[in-house]
Every structure is written in C-alpha cells, then in structure tokens.
Amino acid sequence: MREVFFMIFSIFTVLAALGVVVSRHAIFSAFSLVLAFFGLAILYLLWGTSFVSMLQILIYTGAIVVLFVFVVMLLDLKKEETLDSAKTGPLVMAGLSVWFFSLLILRALNRATYFKSTNVEAASDIKSISTLLFSKYLWGFEILSVFLLALIVSACVLARAEYMERKADQ
Amino acid sequence: MNTLVTQFFFPLSPVLSIVGGAVLLTVLEFFPEARLQRVKASVAASATLLSIVFTLLLWATGSFEISSEVVETSGWLLEFKRTYRLDVFTLALYFGVGLFSTLAIFLVHFHFQHRKGPQEIYLLLLFVISGMQFLVSANSLIILFLALELMSLPTYVLVATHRRDPKSCEASLKYFLFGAFASVLFVLGAAFLYASYGTLHLGLLAERIQVYLSYENSPFELLVFTYGGLTLLMIAGGFKIGLAPFHMWVPDTYEGAPSAVTGFMGSAIKLAGFALFVRLLWGIFIPVSSHWVPVLNTLAIISMFVGNLAALAQTNLKRIFAYSSVAHAGYLMLCVTAVAPFGPNFEALYYYLITYGLMFLGVFAVIELLETRYQSSELHELSGMGFTHPILGVCLSILVLSGAGIPPTAGFLAKYFVFLEAVKAGHTFQVVLAVISSLIGAFYYLRVLVYLYMRENKREGIPLLRAPTVFVCIVFCALSMLYLAAVPSSLTFGP
C-alpha cells in the first residue's frame, strides 16, 4: 500500500516540478512549486519522518514560496514579460537528459534490495534530530551559523549598496 | 579544560582567528565612516596574518593524532575530531590560503581607496577565507558542501561590488548561475554516495568503496551510484576551478570583477578548488582511479589548448590572464591524475599551486595599478612601461616569465615537477601535448614583454599612482618567483 502511495506521490511531485519549469507565467510556476513542495512533504511522511515533513511545509511552502509570490505580485508582470514561446532546442536537450537520467535511476532502483542493508540512522522526531545535530553533525551546525551570518551580510551589501552611494553623494 | 585547549581550540586556531576577525568586523560595521576603512582593512589583514602564525605554530608542534583521552570521553569532541581533519596537507593549504588572502586584502584596500564601494568588503573577504579553511579541513561530504557554499556566496557579491557597472553585474550573474548549478550537482553527487554507502564521512567512504567495489560482481546499482556520484562531484569541482569545458564563466567573470578580487579568485579560490579535488579524488576515489584518470586527463589537455589558444586572440590583459588560468587548471589537473603506480604526490601540486597563485596575484596587482590610473586594462596600456617604471617592469617580466614557465623562474620548476609526476604515472603522451600547449602559450606571455619594452610610450608624463602597499605586494610576488626557483625545497614538508 505504501509503495503505491509512494509511486503516486513521487509522480505527482515530478509533474509539479516540471510545471515549475514549463509554465509560461511566473505565478503558475510559483503555484506549481507549492504543489511540488507538498508532494515532497507527503513523500517524507511516507518515509516516516513526520518532523521533516512538517518543516518542509512550514518553511518551504509557508515562507519561501509565499515570498516568491509576493515578489512576483510586486513586480507586476505585464503580458510581454511572460515567456511567449518556449524554444524547442533547450526543451529537446532537457528531455534527453531527463530520459537518460531516469533510465539510470530506474535501472538502479530495479534491484533496490541493496538499500535496505545500508544502515542510515533514522531521525524522525525532534529529539533524535537535535541529538544528532549537537553531537554527530555539530561541526556542520557551527559552520552553518557562520554561513548564515555571511548570507545576511551579503544580502545587505547587495540591497544597500545603492542607498549608501546615494548617501555619499549628498 | 586542558583537553579542550589542546584538542579543540589549538587545532582550530587558524580558523578561529579568521572567524573571530569576521565577528569583530561585524561589530565594526556599526561605524560606517569612510576613515574607518583603514582600520577595517588592518583588522582583516591581522586576522589572516594571525591565522598564518597559528598554522606555523601547529606545524612546529606537529601532532595530529586524536588523543586517547578524547576517544575515551567519546562526546561531541570526538565527533568534532572525526569531521575536522588536521594533517600536513591541511596545514600547507591553510598557509597558502592565508598567504594569498593577506596579499589580496592589500590589493582590495588599494582598489577601494580610489573608488566607491560597500563598507563590508573586508567582512565578506573574511567569510570567503573562512569558507576556504573549512573546505580544506573538511572530512565529511556535508562539511565540504557547506564550506563550498560559504566560499562561493560572498564571492558572488564581491564580484558585483560595482553595481553601476554593467560588466561587474554580468560577471557576478554568470558566476552565480554557474556556481549555483555546480552546487546542485555537488549535492546530488553527495546524495548518491550517501545512498549507496550510508555515510558522509570521507574516511569511512574510502574504506567502504575499497571493500564493496573489490567484490567480483558488485551490485549494478552500486556501480551506477558510485560512478554517477563521482561524475557529478567532478563536474561540480570542474566548475569551481574553471576546467574546460566548464570554463565558460571564467573570462567574463575575471574581466568584470574588480582586479583585486580577480587576483583573489584566481589564486586562493583555485587553491581551495583543487583542495576539494584532492580530498575527493585522492581521498576516497583512489580504488576506482582507472575510471576517472583518463577522463580528467582528457579534460586537462582540452583545458590547456582551449586556454592557451583563446588567450592568443585577446587584447585585454584581464582576459589574457583569465584564459591562462584555464590553461593552468589543465596543468594542475595533469598532476591530480598522476596517481598510479607510485601514489599521488601532493608536493608537486602544492608547489605549482603556490607559484601559480603568486604569479596571478602579482600580475593582477599590476593590472589593478593600470586600471586605477587609466580606467582600462588593455594590453597597450603597458606600452613602454618597462622604461617609465623600471622596477615595476622588471617585476612584471619575472612574473610573466614564470607564468610561461621559462627557466630562471619558479614557473619552470613547477611545470617540470608536474610533468615529471605525469611521466612517472605513464602519461607520456599527455605530457608531450602539455609541452606543445605551453609553447603556444609562451607567445602571449612574451607579447606582454614586447609591449613592456619594445613599444613607444604614449603616456609620457602620466605616471602610475604611488601605492606603497601594492608595490610591496608586486615586488614580493616577483622575488618569491626567484626565491622558490632557487630553493624549491622551501615548500616541501614531511609525510
């Protein structure tokens, strides 16, 4: 039963992700993205990692895509700014690479027995995730804090450069 | 307490001094007065110098084993020691990163003395440097990825510091798109390896690849995921170091970025990119070396020819040296692939990386001077500079000769060591091609000399700006070319 649901929702997720790429209007892309993220959240749920699934919905769907939609709305896209005609060349290339890649994956997954033997620690609830975060992945967690600070500063520099220059001109 | 100092703070001190400097600068950013820029620059420079000092101290004390008391406690400290790799290679790379960064900070300071720019430039530089240090000491795929991103993201902003300049924006956007794509491929590759071996730790991955792939008939999907992961990681790394055919962003980005930042990218980021290759290929993929060596060898040859031939057609100094950096990535890759039968030789690679980085930084320091004065980096701006600025002319000649690999300089020895390694590994044909391509390359390096000494000076009476720090940087780079050639053993280190 779980396998059936898994297949259904993975196909759903892939279709939604395709929708992000091929939609001609930015707002359709954004909503396809919401669907893709929901699909991913359901996949996580089927894997038994309910916490990650909730985070997926809260952070990606709740915060990030909503921001996307806001930006798209604020930009006030006119008719001519949507992609009027999709070029065939890139589409053919994309189709070929997807085809090749899915062959690779399908061929590999055909004998998926191997994956049951690898012992990947299952972290499904907050407690086990935080234990892992502060023991096994502590160093990565610390680097992440530096990384986030760097990101904030970078974003400020990009957004504020204009303002500072104007201030210097006065 | 004592364990904490000897096992945590001391091994981490080169990184901590950079991150500490970054935190201090974050606080200093509350004071945006222009006259504080000098203070901020000196904070950044002292952080990198401190990092070099700590690296040398660690080198002198030199014990890299995980002590038994840490193993007994088996808490977070043990997990930290497992993910943070400290060995002679790491220290050597720390030293290289510190050296290039210090020089680059001087250049960046000069650049922004004469132009408007964001205040936070040194802060971003320190973040990039800390990212490189995390990268070279990483012992886990997830740390490698985080460090790669920490290194790349502030660099995109550094490239785009001149927001009014369309070239700078174009450079940054191109770099960002290619870099983001490479990051995605890296994550996918890492996920493949994690899915098939159940670990992100590089040491464990190496053991498991060795064991699982030595079976007579390993499961097919294991092979697919191992080689698929390997391919994706190599492509991601190739984008970062600008190896052909992943070099499309290099000329535009190197041209559009401020020259000081280009010098930094071409030396330090390339060093870190090759550290990534070394960690992955020499660290975990040695058992499958027969699969990646021919591929990377071919890419190395393509890089050399693409870089050297395209540089012939350029008239802009920045583009010439951008293409030459593609060619140099090819020579370096020839050293990375020389693994069989005697095992990889880190010293040849390190010698090449350091001499190439110093050459690149020195040349871009000269370009920075030219660009600040004449607002252009075309080749003809150099006309007659050998006579109007004799010391600068001699220094640039030494640097350029070193880039071409002509004997009295370190560039020759670097190429010689790399070719020797490749011949030892049985890649004689590739070495012949590499020699041919460096002969082609010598043409455009010598053209710089022709402009320096054999063209009329049209700029009589408009001397370059007086810039003692940049001048010292250039002289340092040029002298180190001669010093490293005379004493090549100064860059060797014990096992």
Short mmCIF file of C-alpha atoms in Angstrom, two decimals, chain A residues 101 104-105 107-109 111-115 118-121 134-144 146-151 153-169, chain B residues 12 15 19 26 32 76 79-80 83-84 116 118-120 123-124 127 130 134 142-143 146-147 149-150 153-154 157 160-161 163-164 188 192 194-198 200 208 212 219-222 224-225 232:
data_model
loop_
_atom_site.label_atom_id
_atom_site.label_comp_id
_atom_site.label_asym_id
_atom_site.label_seq_id
_atom_site.Cartn_x
_atom_site.Cartn_y
_atom_site.Cartn_z
CA PHE A 101 18.88 10.14 -16.11
CA LEU A 104 19.93 5.33 -14.96
CA ILE A 105 17.82 5.68 -11.83
CA ARG A 107 17.73 0.60 -13.81
CA ALA A 108 19.35 1.07 -10.43
CA LEU A 109 16.13 1.05 -8.45
CA ARG A 111 17.25 -4.03 -7.77
CA ALA A 112 16.65 -1.79 -4.83
CA THR A 113 17.22 -4.58 -2.32
CA TYR A 114 20.67 -3.20 -1.66
CA PHE A 115 19.40 -0.08 0.04
CA THR A 118 22.68 0.23 4.48
CA ASN A 119 22.08 1.47 7.98
CA VAL A 120 21.18 5.10 7.73
CA GLU A 121 20.18 6.41 11.12
CA PHE A 134 24.52 18.58 18.59
CA SER A 135 26.73 15.51 18.52
CA LYS A 136 27.44 13.94 15.17
CA TYR A 137 26.79 16.96 12.99
CA LEU A 138 27.92 19.59 15.49
CA TRP A 139 30.76 20.90 13.34
CA GLY A 140 28.49 21.31 10.35
CA PHE A 141 25.95 23.04 12.56
CA GLU A 142 28.57 25.53 13.73
CA ILE A 143 29.71 26.20 10.17
CA LEU A 144 26.08 26.79 9.27
CA VAL A 146 28.91 31.36 10.14
CA PHE A 147 27.30 30.66 6.77
CA LEU A 148 24.02 32.31 7.75
CA LEU A 149 25.84 35.38 9.06
CA ALA A 150 27.74 35.57 5.77
CA LEU A 151 24.47 35.31 3.85
CA VAL A 153 25.81 40.38 5.28
CA SER A 154 25.95 39.51 1.56
CA ALA A 155 22.26 40.22 1.10
CA CYS A 156 22.64 43.54 2.96
CA VAL A 157 25.58 44.57 0.79
CA LEU A 158 23.67 43.81 -2.40
CA ALA A 159 20.49 45.52 -1.25
CA ARG A 160 22.08 48.50 0.44
CA ALA A 161 24.82 49.41 -1.99
CA GLU A 162 22.61 51.86 -3.86
CA TYR A 163 21.44 53.53 -0.67
CA MET A 164 24.94 54.02 0.68
CA GLU A 165 26.14 55.53 -2.56
CA ARG A 166 23.27 57.99 -2.59
CA LYS A 167 24.06 58.95 0.96
CA ALA A 168 27.69 59.55 0.00
CA ASP A 169 26.62 61.76 -2.90
CA LEU B 12 41.17 25.11 15.30
CA VAL B 15 40.13 29.04 11.51
CA VAL B 19 36.09 33.79 12.15
CA THR B 26 30.67 42.70 12.00
CA PRO B 32 30.27 53.27 8.56
CA TRP B 76 30.90 15.88 20.91
CA GLU B 79 32.66 13.68 16.74
CA PHE B 80 34.27 17.05 16.05
CA THR B 83 34.79 15.66 10.96
CA TYR B 84 37.68 18.14 11.26
CA LYS B 116 33.33 53.99 -4.08
CA PRO B 118 30.37 48.94 0.03
CA GLN B 119 31.81 49.18 3.53
CA GLU B 120 31.50 45.47 4.26
CA LEU B 123 33.94 41.27 6.17
CA LEU B 124 32.90 39.41 3.02
CA PHE B 127 33.89 34.98 5.25
CA SER B 130 36.91 31.05 6.50
CA PHE B 134 36.55 24.89 6.40
CA ILE B 142 28.27 17.73 4.23
CA ILE B 143 31.04 19.97 5.57
CA LEU B 146 28.69 23.90 3.41
CA ALA B 147 32.24 25.20 3.07
CA GLU B 149 28.84 27.47 -0.37
CA LEU B 150 30.35 29.67 2.33
CA LEU B 153 28.22 33.04 -1.98
CA PRO B 154 30.12 36.07 -0.62
CA VAL B 157 28.77 39.69 -4.01
CA ALA B 160 29.34 42.61 -8.06
CA THR B 161 30.67 45.38 -5.81
CA ARG B 163 26.71 47.78 -9.09
CA ARG B 164 26.56 50.67 -11.55
CA LEU B 188 23.19 15.28 -5.91
CA PHE B 192 24.26 9.29 -4.45
CA TYR B 194 25.29 8.59 0.87
CA ALA B 195 22.52 6.43 -0.57
CA SER B 196 24.93 3.70 -1.57
CA TYR B 197 27.37 3.71 1.33
CA GLY B 198 25.34 5.05 4.21
CA LEU B 200 29.08 11.08 4.70
CA ARG B 208 33.61 1.16 2.04
CA TYR B 212 32.44 -3.03 -1.80
CA PRO B 219 25.70 -4.92 -7.43
CA PHE B 220 24.99 -2.97 -10.58
CA GLU B 221 23.15 -0.13 -8.84
CA LEU B 222 26.12 0.31 -6.53
CA VAL B 224 25.83 3.27 -11.07
CA PHE B 225 25.54 5.34 -7.93
CA LEU B 232 28.62 14.75 -10.54
#
